mmCIF file of C-alpha atoms in Angstrom:
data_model
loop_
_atom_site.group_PDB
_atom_site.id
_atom_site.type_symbol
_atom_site.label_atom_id
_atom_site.label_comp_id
_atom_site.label_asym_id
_atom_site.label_seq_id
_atom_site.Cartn_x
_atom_site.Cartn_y
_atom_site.Cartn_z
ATOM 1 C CA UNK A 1 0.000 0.000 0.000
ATOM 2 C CA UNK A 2 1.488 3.364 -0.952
ATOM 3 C CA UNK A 3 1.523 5.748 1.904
ATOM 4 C CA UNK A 4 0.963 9.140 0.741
ATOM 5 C CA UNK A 5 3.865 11.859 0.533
ATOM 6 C CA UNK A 6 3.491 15.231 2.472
ATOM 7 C CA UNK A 7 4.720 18.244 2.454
ATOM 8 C CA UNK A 8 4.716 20.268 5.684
ATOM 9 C CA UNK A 9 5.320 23.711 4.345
ATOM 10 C CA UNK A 10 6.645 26.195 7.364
ATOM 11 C CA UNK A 11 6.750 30.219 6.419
ATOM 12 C CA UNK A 12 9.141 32.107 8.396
ATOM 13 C CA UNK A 13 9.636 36.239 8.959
ATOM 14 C CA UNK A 14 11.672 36.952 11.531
ATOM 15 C CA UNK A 15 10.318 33.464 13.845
ATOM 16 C CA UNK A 16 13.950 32.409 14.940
ATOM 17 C CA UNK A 17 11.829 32.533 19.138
ATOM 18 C CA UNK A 18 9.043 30.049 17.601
ATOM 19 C CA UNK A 19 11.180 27.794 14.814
ATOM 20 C CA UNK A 20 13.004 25.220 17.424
ATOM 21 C CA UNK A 21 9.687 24.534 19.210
ATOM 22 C CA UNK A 22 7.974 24.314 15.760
ATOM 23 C CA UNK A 23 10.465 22.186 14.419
ATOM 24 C CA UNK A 24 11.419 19.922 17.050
ATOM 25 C CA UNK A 25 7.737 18.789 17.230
ATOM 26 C CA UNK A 26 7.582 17.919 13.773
ATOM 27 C CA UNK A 27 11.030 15.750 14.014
ATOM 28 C CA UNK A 28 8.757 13.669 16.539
ATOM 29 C CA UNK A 29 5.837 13.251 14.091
ATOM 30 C CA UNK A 30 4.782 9.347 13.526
ATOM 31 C CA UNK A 31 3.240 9.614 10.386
ATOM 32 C CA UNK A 32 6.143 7.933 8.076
ATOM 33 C CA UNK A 33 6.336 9.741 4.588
ATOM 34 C CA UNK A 34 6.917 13.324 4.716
ATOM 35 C CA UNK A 35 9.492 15.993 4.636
ATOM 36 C CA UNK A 36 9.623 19.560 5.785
ATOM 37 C CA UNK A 37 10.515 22.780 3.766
ATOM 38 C CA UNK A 38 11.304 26.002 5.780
ATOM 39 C CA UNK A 39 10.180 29.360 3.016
ATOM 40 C CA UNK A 40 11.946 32.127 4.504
ATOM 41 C CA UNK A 41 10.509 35.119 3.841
ATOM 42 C CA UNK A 42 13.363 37.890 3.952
ATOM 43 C CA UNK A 43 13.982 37.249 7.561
ATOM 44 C CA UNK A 44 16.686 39.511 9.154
ATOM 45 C CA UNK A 45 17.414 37.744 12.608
ATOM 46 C CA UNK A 46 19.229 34.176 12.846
ATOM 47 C CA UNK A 47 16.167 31.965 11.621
ATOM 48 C CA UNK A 48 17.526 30.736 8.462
ATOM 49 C CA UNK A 49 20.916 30.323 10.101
ATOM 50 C CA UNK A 50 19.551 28.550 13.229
ATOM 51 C CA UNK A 51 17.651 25.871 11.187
ATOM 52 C CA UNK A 52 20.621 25.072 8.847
ATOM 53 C CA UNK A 53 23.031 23.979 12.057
ATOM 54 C CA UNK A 54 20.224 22.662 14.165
ATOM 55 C CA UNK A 55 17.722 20.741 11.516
ATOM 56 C CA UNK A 56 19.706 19.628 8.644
ATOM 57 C CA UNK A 57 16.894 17.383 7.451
ATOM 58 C CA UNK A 58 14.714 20.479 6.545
ATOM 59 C CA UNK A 59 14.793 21.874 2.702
ATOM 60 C CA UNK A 60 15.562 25.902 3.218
ATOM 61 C CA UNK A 61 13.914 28.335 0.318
ATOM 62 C CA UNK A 62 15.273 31.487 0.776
ATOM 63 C CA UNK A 63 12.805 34.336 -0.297
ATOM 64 C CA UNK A 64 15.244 38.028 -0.889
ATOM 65 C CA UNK A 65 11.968 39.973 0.010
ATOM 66 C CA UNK A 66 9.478 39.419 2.240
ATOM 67 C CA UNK A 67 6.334 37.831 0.065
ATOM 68 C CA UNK A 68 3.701 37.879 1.985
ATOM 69 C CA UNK A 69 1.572 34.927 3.339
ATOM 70 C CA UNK A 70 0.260 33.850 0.055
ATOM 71 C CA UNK A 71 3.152 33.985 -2.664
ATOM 72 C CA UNK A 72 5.584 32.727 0.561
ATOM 73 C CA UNK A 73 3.472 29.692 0.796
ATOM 74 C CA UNK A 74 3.085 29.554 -2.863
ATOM 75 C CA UNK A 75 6.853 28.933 -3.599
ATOM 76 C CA UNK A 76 6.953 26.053 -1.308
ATOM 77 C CA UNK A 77 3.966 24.600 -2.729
ATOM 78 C CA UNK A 78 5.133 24.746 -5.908
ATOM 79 C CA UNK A 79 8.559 23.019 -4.600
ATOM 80 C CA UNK A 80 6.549 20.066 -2.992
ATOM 81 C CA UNK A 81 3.878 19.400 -6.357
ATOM 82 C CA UNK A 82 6.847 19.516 -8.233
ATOM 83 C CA UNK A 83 8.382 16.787 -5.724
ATOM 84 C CA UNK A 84 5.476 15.022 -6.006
ATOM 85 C CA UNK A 85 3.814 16.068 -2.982
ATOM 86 C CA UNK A 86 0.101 13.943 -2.844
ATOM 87 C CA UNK A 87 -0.456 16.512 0.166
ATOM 88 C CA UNK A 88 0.631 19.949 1.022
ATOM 89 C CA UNK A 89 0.385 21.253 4.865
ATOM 90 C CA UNK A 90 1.354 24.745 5.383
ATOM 91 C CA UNK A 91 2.272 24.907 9.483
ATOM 92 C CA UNK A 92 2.488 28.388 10.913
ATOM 93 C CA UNK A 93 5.942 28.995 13.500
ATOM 94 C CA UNK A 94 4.360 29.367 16.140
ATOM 95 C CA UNK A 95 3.011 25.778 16.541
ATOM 96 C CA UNK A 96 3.328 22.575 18.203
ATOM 97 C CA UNK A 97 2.098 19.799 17.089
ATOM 98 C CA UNK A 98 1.165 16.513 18.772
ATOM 99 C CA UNK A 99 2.925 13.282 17.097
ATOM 100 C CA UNK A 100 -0.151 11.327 15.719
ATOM 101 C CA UNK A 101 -1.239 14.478 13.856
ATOM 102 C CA UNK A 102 -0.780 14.178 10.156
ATOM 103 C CA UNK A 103 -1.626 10.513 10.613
ATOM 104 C CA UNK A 104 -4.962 11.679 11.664
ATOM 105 C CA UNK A 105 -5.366 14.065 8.603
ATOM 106 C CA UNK A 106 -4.212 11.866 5.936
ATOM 107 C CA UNK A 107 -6.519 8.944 7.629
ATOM 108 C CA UNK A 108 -9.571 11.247 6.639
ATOM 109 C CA UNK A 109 -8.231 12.812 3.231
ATOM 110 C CA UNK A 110 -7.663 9.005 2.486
ATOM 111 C CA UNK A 111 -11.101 7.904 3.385
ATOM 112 C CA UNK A 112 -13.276 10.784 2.090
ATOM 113 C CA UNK A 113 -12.733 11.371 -1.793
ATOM 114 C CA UNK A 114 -14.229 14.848 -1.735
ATOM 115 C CA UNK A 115 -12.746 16.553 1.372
ATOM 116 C CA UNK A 116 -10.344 18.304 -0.222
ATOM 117 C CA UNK A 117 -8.542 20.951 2.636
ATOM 118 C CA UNK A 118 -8.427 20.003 6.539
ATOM 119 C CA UNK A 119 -7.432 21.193 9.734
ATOM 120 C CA UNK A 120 -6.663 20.599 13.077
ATOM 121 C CA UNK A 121 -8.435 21.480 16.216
ATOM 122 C CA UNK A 122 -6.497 23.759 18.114
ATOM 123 C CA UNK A 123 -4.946 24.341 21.556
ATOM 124 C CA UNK A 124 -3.369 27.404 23.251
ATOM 125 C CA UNK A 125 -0.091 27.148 22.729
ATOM 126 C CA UNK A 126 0.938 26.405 27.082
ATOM 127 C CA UNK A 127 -2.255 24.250 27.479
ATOM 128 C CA UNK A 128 -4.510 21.851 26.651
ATOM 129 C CA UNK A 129 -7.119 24.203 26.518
ATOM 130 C CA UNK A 130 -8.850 24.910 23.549
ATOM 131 C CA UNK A 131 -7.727 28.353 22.208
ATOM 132 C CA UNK A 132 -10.022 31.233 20.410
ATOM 133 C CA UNK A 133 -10.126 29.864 17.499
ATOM 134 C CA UNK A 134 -11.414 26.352 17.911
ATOM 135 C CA UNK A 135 -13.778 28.087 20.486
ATOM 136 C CA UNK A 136 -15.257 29.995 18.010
ATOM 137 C CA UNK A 137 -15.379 27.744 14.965
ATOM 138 C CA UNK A 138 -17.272 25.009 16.486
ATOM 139 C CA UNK A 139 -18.697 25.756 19.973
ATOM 140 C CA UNK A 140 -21.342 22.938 19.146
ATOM 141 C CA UNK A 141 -19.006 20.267 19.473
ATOM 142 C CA UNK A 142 -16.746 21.690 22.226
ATOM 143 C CA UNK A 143 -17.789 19.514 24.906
ATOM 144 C CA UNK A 144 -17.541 16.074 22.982
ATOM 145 C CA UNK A 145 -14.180 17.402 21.616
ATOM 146 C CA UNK A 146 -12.749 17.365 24.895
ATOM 147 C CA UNK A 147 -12.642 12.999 24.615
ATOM 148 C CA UNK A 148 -11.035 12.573 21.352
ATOM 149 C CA UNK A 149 -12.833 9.474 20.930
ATOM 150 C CA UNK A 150 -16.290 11.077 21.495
ATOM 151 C CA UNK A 151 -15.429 13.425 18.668
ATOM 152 C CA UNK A 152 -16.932 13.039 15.027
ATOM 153 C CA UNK A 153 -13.965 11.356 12.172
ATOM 154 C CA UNK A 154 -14.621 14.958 10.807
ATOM 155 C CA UNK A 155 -16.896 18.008 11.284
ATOM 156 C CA UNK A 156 -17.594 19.919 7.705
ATOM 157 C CA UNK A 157 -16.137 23.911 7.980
ATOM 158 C CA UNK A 158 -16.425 26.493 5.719
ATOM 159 C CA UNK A 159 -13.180 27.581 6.515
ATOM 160 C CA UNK A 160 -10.368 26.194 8.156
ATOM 161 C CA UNK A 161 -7.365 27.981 9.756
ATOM 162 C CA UNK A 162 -4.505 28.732 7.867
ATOM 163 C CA UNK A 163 -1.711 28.072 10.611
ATOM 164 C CA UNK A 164 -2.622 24.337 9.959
ATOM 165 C CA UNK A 165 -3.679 23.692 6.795
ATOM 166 C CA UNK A 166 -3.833 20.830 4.556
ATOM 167 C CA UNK A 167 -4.616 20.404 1.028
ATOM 168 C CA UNK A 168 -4.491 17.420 -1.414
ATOM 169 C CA UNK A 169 -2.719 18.028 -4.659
ATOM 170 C CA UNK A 170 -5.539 17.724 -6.563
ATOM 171 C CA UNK A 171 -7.159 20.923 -5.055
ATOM 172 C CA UNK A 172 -3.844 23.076 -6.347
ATOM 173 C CA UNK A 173 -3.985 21.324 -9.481
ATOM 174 C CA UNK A 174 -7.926 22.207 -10.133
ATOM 175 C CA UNK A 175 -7.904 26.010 -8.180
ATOM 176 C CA UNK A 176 -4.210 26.841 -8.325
ATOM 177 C CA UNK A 177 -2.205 28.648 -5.665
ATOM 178 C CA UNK A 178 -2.949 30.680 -2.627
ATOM 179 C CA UNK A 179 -4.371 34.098 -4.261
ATOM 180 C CA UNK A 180 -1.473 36.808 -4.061
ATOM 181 C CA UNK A 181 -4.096 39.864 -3.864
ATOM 182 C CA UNK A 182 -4.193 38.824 -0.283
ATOM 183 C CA UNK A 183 -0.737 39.963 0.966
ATOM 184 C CA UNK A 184 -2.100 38.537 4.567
ATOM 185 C CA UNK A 185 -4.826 37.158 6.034
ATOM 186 C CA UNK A 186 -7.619 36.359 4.503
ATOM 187 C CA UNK A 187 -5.893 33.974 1.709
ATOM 188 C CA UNK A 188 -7.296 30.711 3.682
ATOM 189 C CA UNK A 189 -10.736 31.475 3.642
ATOM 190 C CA UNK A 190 -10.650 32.922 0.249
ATOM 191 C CA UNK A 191 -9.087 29.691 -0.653
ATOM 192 C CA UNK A 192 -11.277 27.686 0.974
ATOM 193 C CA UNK A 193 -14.566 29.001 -0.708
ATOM 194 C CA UNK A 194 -12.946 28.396 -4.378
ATOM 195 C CA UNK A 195 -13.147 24.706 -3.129
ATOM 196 C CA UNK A 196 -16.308 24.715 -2.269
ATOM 197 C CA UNK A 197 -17.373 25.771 -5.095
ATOM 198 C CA UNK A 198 -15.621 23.810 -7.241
ATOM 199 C CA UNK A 199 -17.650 20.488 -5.410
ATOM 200 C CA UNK A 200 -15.101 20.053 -2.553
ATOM 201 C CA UNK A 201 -15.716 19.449 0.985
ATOM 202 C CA UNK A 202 -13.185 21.578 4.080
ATOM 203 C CA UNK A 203 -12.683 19.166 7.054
ATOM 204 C CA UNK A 204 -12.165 20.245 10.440
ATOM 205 C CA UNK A 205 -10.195 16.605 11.991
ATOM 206 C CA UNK A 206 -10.904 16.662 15.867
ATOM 207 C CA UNK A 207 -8.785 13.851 16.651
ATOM 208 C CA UNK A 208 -6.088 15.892 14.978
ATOM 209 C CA UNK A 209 -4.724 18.746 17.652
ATOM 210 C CA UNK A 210 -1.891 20.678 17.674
ATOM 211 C CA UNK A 211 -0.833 24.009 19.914
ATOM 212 C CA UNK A 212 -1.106 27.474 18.411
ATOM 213 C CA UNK A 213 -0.258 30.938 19.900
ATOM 214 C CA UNK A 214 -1.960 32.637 17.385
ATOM 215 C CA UNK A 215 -0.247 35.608 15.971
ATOM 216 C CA UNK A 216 3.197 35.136 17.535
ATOM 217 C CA UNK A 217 5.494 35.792 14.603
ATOM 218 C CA UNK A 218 3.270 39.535 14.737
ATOM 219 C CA UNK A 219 5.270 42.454 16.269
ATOM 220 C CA UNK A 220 3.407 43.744 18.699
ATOM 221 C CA UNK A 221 4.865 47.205 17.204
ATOM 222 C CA UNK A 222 3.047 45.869 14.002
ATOM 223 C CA UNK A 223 -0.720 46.070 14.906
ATOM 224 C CA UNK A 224 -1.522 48.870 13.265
ATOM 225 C CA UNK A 225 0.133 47.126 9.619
ATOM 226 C CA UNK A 226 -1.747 44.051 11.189
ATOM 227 C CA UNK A 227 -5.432 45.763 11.308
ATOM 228 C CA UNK A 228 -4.670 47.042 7.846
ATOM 229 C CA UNK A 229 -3.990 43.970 6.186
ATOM 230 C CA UNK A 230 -6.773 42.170 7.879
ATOM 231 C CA UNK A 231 -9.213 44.764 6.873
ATOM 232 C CA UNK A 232 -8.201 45.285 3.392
ATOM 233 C CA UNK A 233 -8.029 41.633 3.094
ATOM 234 C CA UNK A 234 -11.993 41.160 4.526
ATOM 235 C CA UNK A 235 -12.897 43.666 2.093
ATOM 236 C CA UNK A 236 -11.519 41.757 -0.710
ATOM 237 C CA UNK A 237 -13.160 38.665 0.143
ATOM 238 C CA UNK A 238 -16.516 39.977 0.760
ATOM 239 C CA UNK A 239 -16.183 41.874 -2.751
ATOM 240 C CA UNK A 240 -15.141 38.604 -5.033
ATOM 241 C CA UNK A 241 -17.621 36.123 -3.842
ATOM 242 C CA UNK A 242 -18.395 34.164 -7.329
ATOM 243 C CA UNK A 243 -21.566 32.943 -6.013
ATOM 244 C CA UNK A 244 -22.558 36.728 -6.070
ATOM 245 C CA UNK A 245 -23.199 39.413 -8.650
ATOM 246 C CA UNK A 246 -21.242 42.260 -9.248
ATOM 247 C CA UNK A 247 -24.168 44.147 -7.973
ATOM 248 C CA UNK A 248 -24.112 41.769 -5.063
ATOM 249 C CA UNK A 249 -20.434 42.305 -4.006
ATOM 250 C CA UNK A 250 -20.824 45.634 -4.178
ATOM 251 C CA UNK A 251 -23.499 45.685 -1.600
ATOM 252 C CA UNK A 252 -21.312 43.614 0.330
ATOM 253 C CA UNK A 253 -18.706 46.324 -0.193
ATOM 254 C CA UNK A 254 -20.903 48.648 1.539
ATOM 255 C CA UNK A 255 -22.222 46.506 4.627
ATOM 256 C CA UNK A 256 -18.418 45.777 5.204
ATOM 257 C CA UNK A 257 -18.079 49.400 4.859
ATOM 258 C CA UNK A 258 -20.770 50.384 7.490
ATOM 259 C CA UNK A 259 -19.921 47.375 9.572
ATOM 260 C CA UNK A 260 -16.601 49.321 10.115
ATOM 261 C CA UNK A 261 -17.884 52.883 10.574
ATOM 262 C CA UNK A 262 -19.837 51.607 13.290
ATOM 263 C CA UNK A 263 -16.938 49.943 14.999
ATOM 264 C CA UNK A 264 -14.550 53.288 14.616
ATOM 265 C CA UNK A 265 -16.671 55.674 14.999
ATOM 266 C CA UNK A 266 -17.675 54.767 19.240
ATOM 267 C CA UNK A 267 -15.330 54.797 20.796
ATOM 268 C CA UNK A 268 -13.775 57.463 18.195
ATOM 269 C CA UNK A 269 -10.731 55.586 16.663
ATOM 270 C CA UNK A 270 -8.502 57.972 14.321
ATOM 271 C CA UNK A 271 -5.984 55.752 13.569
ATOM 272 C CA UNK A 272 -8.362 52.758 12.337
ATOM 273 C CA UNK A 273 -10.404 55.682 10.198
ATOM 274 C CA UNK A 274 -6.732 56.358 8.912
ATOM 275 C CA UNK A 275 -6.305 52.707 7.822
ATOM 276 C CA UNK A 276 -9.728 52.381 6.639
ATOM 277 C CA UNK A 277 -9.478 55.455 3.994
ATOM 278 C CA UNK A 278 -6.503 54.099 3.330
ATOM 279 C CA UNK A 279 -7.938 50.821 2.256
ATOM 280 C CA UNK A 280 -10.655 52.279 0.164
ATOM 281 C CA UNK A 281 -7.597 53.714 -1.812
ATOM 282 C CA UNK A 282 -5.991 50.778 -2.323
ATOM 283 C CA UNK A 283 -9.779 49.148 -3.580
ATOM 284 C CA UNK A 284 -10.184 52.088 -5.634
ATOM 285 C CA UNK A 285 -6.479 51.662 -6.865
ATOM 286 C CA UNK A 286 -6.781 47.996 -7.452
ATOM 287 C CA UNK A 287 -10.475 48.345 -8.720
ATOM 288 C CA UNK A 288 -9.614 45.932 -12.141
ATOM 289 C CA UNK A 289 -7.531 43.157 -10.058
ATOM 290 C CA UNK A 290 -10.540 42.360 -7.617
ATOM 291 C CA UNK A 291 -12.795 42.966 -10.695
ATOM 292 C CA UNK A 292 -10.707 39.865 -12.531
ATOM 293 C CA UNK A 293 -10.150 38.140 -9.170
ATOM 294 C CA UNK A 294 -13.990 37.450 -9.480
ATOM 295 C CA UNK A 295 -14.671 36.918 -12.877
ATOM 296 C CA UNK A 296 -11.605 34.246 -12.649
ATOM 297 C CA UNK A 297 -13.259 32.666 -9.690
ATOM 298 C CA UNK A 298 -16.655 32.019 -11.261
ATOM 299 C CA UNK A 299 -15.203 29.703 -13.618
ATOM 300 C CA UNK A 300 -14.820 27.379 -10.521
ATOM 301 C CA UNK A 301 -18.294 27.028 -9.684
ATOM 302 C CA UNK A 302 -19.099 23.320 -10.671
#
């Protein structure tokens, strides 16, 4: 029986605090047939430096610029289809993972021909507690999830998180890559509604956990860059839904809009009103590439 070969992509900027951790955990992995790729992304502290003398079993792509979340990804997942990846997991830094994890993912991809992306449940990244995320995304099935074995094989998401995220090489070959008009954030979901519409099924694997701090590799300098990226990136999404009219997207253009207004405007917030003109440029700016964006993705729809 041929056991499936994975790719555990891991994009670093900067992560040289989270990488040993990160890395460590994956040398103690179970599952038997898969290799690890470090993309770094520009980084200017020790990271790249750190992994070549301390894991000399990871593949290092060294990115001159930083690319962002999407087109860093995108060059190692290129690297592992060309390798002949049958599955691609991109692992965010500042993760842990628990040793039976990708044996539990590629135990459902395996079984279920038309799940085509799944994810982990998620803990903080000190405990076994289940952190914001997994609280969030599926508060019906918290209390089961706390026995493994009470848990569903799988629960069907819209949307699962990008810090853990797995995809079958079929999925790249049919959608393509991560979508670079998301610099950051966003890129997941976006990604993960072009399957679904294309007739594939996103998995959420509860017997698969790993630990997650959830924004660690993020400056805490950097929120304000952070908030902008997020926001331009929801506005993007909710603009390019192919399910949607033009006319629709628009009007989803401005509930987004009003949606944030609201938010800014009590308690008065100048500096997100700053970052949310600013974003209007850039859609203004970029009017034609979101335009294409969701012409492109229609042709998915099956």
């Amino acid at each position: 029986m041929n056991v499936p070969l994975v790719y555990v992509i891991v994009l670093n900027y900067n992560g040289a605090g989270w990488l040993n951790t990160c890395l460590a955990s994956l040398r103690d992995t179970t599952y038997g047939n898969f290799r690890v790729i470090l993309v770094d992304n520009g980084s200017q502290d020790d990271s790249v430096h750190m992994v070549r003398a301390a894991f000399s079993q990871v593949e290092i792509i060294e990115n001159e610029v930083n690319l962002g979340f999407s087109e860093g990804n995108n060059v190692g997942i290129k690297r592992a289809l060309n390798a002949g990846a049958d599955y691609v997991v991109l692992l965010n830094p500042d993760t842990k993972v628990t040793a039976n994890w990708l044996a539990e993912i590629v135990e459902i991809g395996e079984n279920e021909p038309l799940v085509g992306i799944l994810g982990p449940l998620q803990y903080d990244y000190a405990s076994n507690e289940f952190n914001t995320w997994t609280k969030s995304a599926v508060p019906p099935h918290l209390i089961e999830s706390e026995q493994a074995n009470a848990c569903p094989a799988w629960l069907a998401m819209d949307w699962v998180e990008g810090s853990c995220f797995a995809v079958k090489r079929e999925i790249f070959l049919r959608l393509g890559y991560l979508d670079p008009i998301y610099f950051s954030f966003y890129e997941e979901i976006d990604f993960c509604r072009r399957a679904a519409c294309a007739g594939y099924q996103i998995a959420l694997v509860p017997k698969c956990r790993i630990h997650h701090h959830r924004g660690g590799t993020w400056n805490i300098q950097k929120n304000r860059q952070r908030d902008y990226l997020c926001d331009r990136g929801q506005f993007i999404y909710s603009m390019t839904d192919p399910r949607r009219t033009i006319w629709g997207n628009l009007k989803w253009w401005l509930i987004t809009l009003g949606t944030k207004m609201k938010e800014l405007l009590w308690p008065p917030n100048i500096d997100r009103l700053v970052t949310l003109v600013q974003i209007q440029v850039f859609l203004v700016a970029n009017g034609l590439n979101v335009y294409n964006k969701w012409k492109r993705d229609q042709v998915l729809i099956a």
